[in-house]
Amino acid sequence: MSKLLLTGFEPFLENRHNPTEQIVLELDEEVVGEFEVISRVLPVDFERAAEMLIEYVDQCEPAAIMMLGLAADRTKVTPERIAINVNDSVEDNSGNAPVDQPIVKGGPAAYFSTLPIKKMTDALVENGIPAQVSNTAGTYLCNNVMYSVLYALEQKEMDIPAGFIHVPPTFEMTLHHSAHTGFPYTSIRDSIKLMIYALSDD
């Protein structure tokens, strides 16, 4: 059976909970469609996250890579179209706050996701889950690991689908933030499974 490497992040900034951490731990070793899910939780650390993820790729030899992250201000599940070659952000969990720093010196300006993002988004909408393709992964850790992995796959001449998906916050996370709209955790988790099924059928 083919392996799918699924990654999430630990909590960060003011977010005491990160649903992507819970999702990947829950789905670890589960069979979804044609894939056995192999899960890893990444640190919110510019110095370590991408390096660890690329090591996991070498260890697992997956047939596909799906990276997850929390976008606490979004109201839909948003597969990312593109990652750009820059780190420019507030502090990570280790206190690093890069400014206009290239992820890979001399690397391409950007990489497009190689996941079937339109098909995945359509699958969510058809199942009643708000979703749309996003054209910006930001310049924080989510963009960093997406760019780094796509660059590494190109260097290794590994032709496998890979990309990043942002998920919205859960209801519990928005109890004290009336401006934000939360999702049931189970809906967010199920959206990831639906996207894996869509990838299986691609």
Short mmCIF file of C-alpha atoms in Angstrom, two decimals:
data_model
loop_
_atom_site.label_atom_id
_atom_site.label_comp_id
_atom_site.label_asym_id
_atom_site.label_seq_id
_atom_site.Cartn_x
_atom_site.Cartn_y
_atom_site.Cartn_z
CA MET A 1 0.00 0.00 0.00
CA SER A 2 1.19 3.50 -0.83
CA LYS A 3 2.21 5.79 2.02
CA LEU A 4 1.02 9.35 2.47
CA LEU A 5 3.12 11.56 4.72
CA LEU A 6 0.76 13.84 6.65
CA THR A 7 2.20 16.64 8.78
CA GLY A 8 0.79 19.18 11.20
CA PHE A 9 2.22 21.75 13.59
CA GLU A 10 2.39 22.19 17.32
CA PRO A 11 0.56 25.17 18.92
CA PHE A 12 2.07 28.60 18.22
CA LEU A 13 1.78 32.28 19.13
CA GLU A 14 -1.49 32.90 21.02
CA ASN A 15 -2.99 29.60 19.84
CA ARG A 16 -2.89 27.20 22.76
CA HIS A 17 -4.28 24.44 20.56
CA ASN A 18 -3.52 23.49 16.99
CA PRO A 19 -6.11 21.21 15.36
CA THR A 20 -3.59 20.01 12.79
CA GLU A 21 -1.56 18.39 15.57
CA GLN A 22 -4.63 16.48 16.77
CA ILE A 23 -5.65 15.50 13.23
CA VAL A 24 -2.32 14.00 12.25
CA LEU A 25 -2.02 12.09 15.52
CA GLU A 26 -5.54 10.73 15.08
CA LEU A 27 -5.02 9.66 11.47
CA ASP A 28 -1.58 8.13 11.96
CA GLU A 29 -1.45 4.58 10.50
CA GLU A 30 -5.06 4.83 9.32
CA VAL A 31 -5.85 3.60 5.81
CA VAL A 32 -7.65 6.27 3.78
CA GLY A 33 -8.42 5.40 0.17
CA GLU A 34 -5.31 3.90 -1.37
CA PHE A 35 -2.98 5.39 1.25
CA GLU A 36 -1.62 4.37 4.61
CA VAL A 37 -1.23 7.62 6.51
CA ILE A 38 2.13 8.24 8.18
CA SER A 39 1.88 11.27 10.46
CA ARG A 40 4.41 13.64 11.93
CA VAL A 41 4.04 16.80 14.07
CA LEU A 42 6.48 19.59 13.23
CA PRO A 43 7.89 22.26 15.53
CA VAL A 44 7.04 25.90 14.81
CA ASP A 45 10.71 26.66 14.28
CA PHE A 46 12.31 28.12 11.15
CA GLU A 47 15.61 26.40 11.96
CA ARG A 48 14.17 22.90 12.35
CA ALA A 49 10.76 22.32 10.76
CA ALA A 50 11.68 21.99 7.08
CA GLU A 51 14.85 20.05 7.82
CA MET A 52 12.91 17.55 9.94
CA LEU A 53 10.19 17.22 7.31
CA ILE A 54 12.69 16.49 4.54
CA GLU A 55 14.28 13.84 6.78
CA TYR A 56 10.83 12.26 7.24
CA VAL A 57 10.41 12.17 3.46
CA ASP A 58 13.70 10.29 3.13
CA GLN A 59 12.72 7.88 5.91
CA CYS A 60 9.14 7.19 4.79
CA GLU A 61 9.59 7.29 1.01
CA PRO A 62 5.95 8.41 0.62
CA ALA A 63 3.90 8.36 -2.56
CA ALA A 64 2.38 11.73 -1.60
CA ILE A 65 2.88 14.51 0.94
CA MET A 66 0.12 16.57 2.51
CA MET A 67 1.16 19.32 4.93
CA LEU A 68 -1.38 20.95 7.25
CA GLY A 69 -1.39 24.21 9.16
CA LEU A 70 -3.75 26.43 11.12
CA ALA A 71 -4.99 29.73 9.68
CA ALA A 72 -6.85 31.11 12.68
CA ASP A 73 -8.43 33.98 10.73
CA ARG A 74 -9.86 31.90 7.87
CA THR A 75 -13.39 30.59 7.57
CA LYS A 76 -12.78 27.86 4.97
CA VAL A 77 -10.46 24.94 4.37
CA THR A 78 -7.92 26.35 1.91
CA PRO A 79 -5.50 24.24 -0.13
CA GLU A 80 -2.59 26.46 -1.09
CA ARG A 81 -1.74 27.07 -4.73
CA ILE A 82 1.77 28.52 -4.30
CA ALA A 83 4.72 28.87 -1.93
CA ILE A 84 7.18 31.75 -2.29
CA ASN A 85 10.89 31.93 -1.49
CA VAL A 86 10.81 34.20 1.54
CA ASN A 87 10.59 34.07 5.32
CA ASP A 88 9.22 37.30 6.76
CA SER A 89 7.21 37.02 9.94
CA VAL A 90 6.57 37.38 13.61
CA GLU A 91 8.49 35.14 16.01
CA ASP A 92 8.37 31.38 15.83
CA ASN A 93 8.30 29.30 19.01
CA SER A 94 12.08 29.66 19.38
CA GLY A 95 12.06 33.44 19.06
CA ASN A 96 13.24 33.62 15.44
CA ALA A 97 11.66 36.47 13.46
CA PRO A 98 13.19 36.55 9.96
CA VAL A 99 12.81 39.63 7.78
CA ASP A 100 12.91 39.35 3.96
CA GLN A 101 15.03 36.20 4.24
CA PRO A 102 15.13 33.76 1.32
CA ILE A 103 14.26 30.19 2.19
CA VAL A 104 16.76 28.92 -0.38
CA LYS A 105 19.40 31.42 -1.54
CA GLY A 106 19.30 31.51 -5.31
CA GLY A 107 16.26 29.24 -5.39
CA PRO A 108 13.25 29.76 -7.66
CA ALA A 109 10.90 32.58 -6.69
CA ALA A 110 8.03 30.17 -6.10
CA TYR A 111 6.66 26.65 -6.47
CA PHE A 112 3.13 25.57 -7.28
CA SER A 113 1.44 22.80 -5.30
CA THR A 114 1.43 19.47 -7.09
CA LEU A 115 -1.65 18.24 -5.25
CA PRO A 116 -4.95 18.22 -7.21
CA ILE A 117 -6.14 21.27 -5.29
CA LYS A 118 -9.19 22.06 -7.45
CA LYS A 119 -10.39 18.46 -7.26
CA MET A 120 -9.83 18.39 -3.51
CA THR A 121 -11.67 21.68 -3.00
CA ASP A 122 -14.59 20.49 -5.14
CA ALA A 123 -14.82 17.31 -3.05
CA LEU A 124 -15.14 19.36 0.13
CA VAL A 125 -17.79 21.71 -1.25
CA GLU A 126 -19.80 18.76 -2.58
CA ASN A 127 -19.80 17.37 0.97
CA GLY A 128 -20.96 20.63 2.55
CA ILE A 129 -17.57 21.82 3.84
CA PRO A 130 -16.69 25.45 2.98
CA ALA A 131 -13.47 25.42 0.95
CA GLN A 132 -11.60 27.33 -1.71
CA VAL A 133 -8.14 27.46 -3.24
CA SER A 134 -5.87 30.03 -1.56
CA ASN A 135 -3.30 32.00 -3.50
CA THR A 136 -1.13 32.90 -0.53
CA ALA A 137 0.40 30.61 2.07
CA GLY A 138 1.78 33.65 3.90
CA THR A 139 5.44 34.02 4.85
CA TYR A 140 5.46 32.06 8.12
CA LEU A 141 6.22 28.38 8.77
CA CYS A 142 3.46 27.04 6.52
CA ASN A 143 4.91 28.70 3.44
CA ASN A 144 8.40 27.78 4.61
CA VAL A 145 7.82 24.03 4.76
CA MET A 146 5.77 23.95 1.55
CA TYR A 147 8.50 25.73 -0.41
CA SER A 148 11.28 23.69 1.22
CA VAL A 149 9.67 20.34 0.47
CA LEU A 150 8.83 21.19 -3.15
CA TYR A 151 12.40 22.43 -3.64
CA ALA A 152 13.82 19.26 -2.07
CA LEU A 153 11.62 17.02 -4.23
CA GLU A 154 12.84 18.84 -7.32
CA GLN A 155 16.47 18.41 -6.27
CA LYS A 156 15.93 14.71 -5.55
CA GLU A 157 14.03 14.28 -8.84
CA MET A 158 11.11 12.79 -6.91
CA ASP A 159 7.90 13.13 -8.89
CA ILE A 160 5.27 12.83 -6.16
CA PRO A 161 2.28 15.06 -5.35
CA ALA A 162 2.93 17.44 -2.48
CA GLY A 163 1.35 20.57 -1.11
CA PHE A 164 -0.05 22.48 1.84
CA ILE A 165 -3.54 22.93 3.26
CA HIS A 166 -4.62 25.55 5.78
CA VAL A 167 -7.50 24.70 8.10
CA PRO A 168 -9.71 27.13 10.05
CA PRO A 169 -9.91 27.19 13.85
CA THR A 170 -12.22 24.95 15.86
CA PHE A 171 -15.27 26.26 17.73
CA GLU A 172 -13.39 25.96 21.01
CA MET A 173 -10.59 28.16 19.72
CA THR A 174 -12.99 31.00 18.87
CA LEU A 175 -14.97 31.16 22.11
CA HIS A 176 -13.17 34.34 23.13
CA HIS A 177 -12.75 35.76 19.62
CA SER A 178 -16.19 36.83 18.44
CA ALA A 179 -14.79 38.11 15.13
CA HIS A 180 -13.74 34.60 14.14
CA THR A 181 -15.93 31.70 13.03
CA GLY A 182 -14.99 28.24 14.22
CA PHE A 183 -15.58 24.78 12.77
CA PRO A 184 -16.43 21.54 14.53
CA TYR A 185 -13.19 19.62 14.95
CA THR A 186 -14.75 16.56 13.33
CA SER A 187 -15.56 18.56 10.19
CA ILE A 188 -11.97 19.72 9.89
CA ARG A 189 -10.66 16.19 10.40
CA ASP A 190 -13.13 14.76 7.90
CA SER A 191 -12.14 17.40 5.35
CA ILE A 192 -8.59 16.06 5.41
CA LYS A 193 -9.82 12.51 4.86
CA LEU A 194 -11.99 13.66 1.94
CA MET A 195 -8.97 15.33 0.34
CA ILE A 196 -6.92 12.16 0.75
CA TYR A 197 -9.72 10.21 -0.93
CA ALA A 198 -9.70 12.76 -3.76
CA LEU A 199 -5.95 12.29 -4.10
CA SER A 200 -6.46 8.52 -4.18
CA ASP A 201 -8.79 8.86 -7.17
CA ASP A 202 -6.55 11.29 -9.04
#
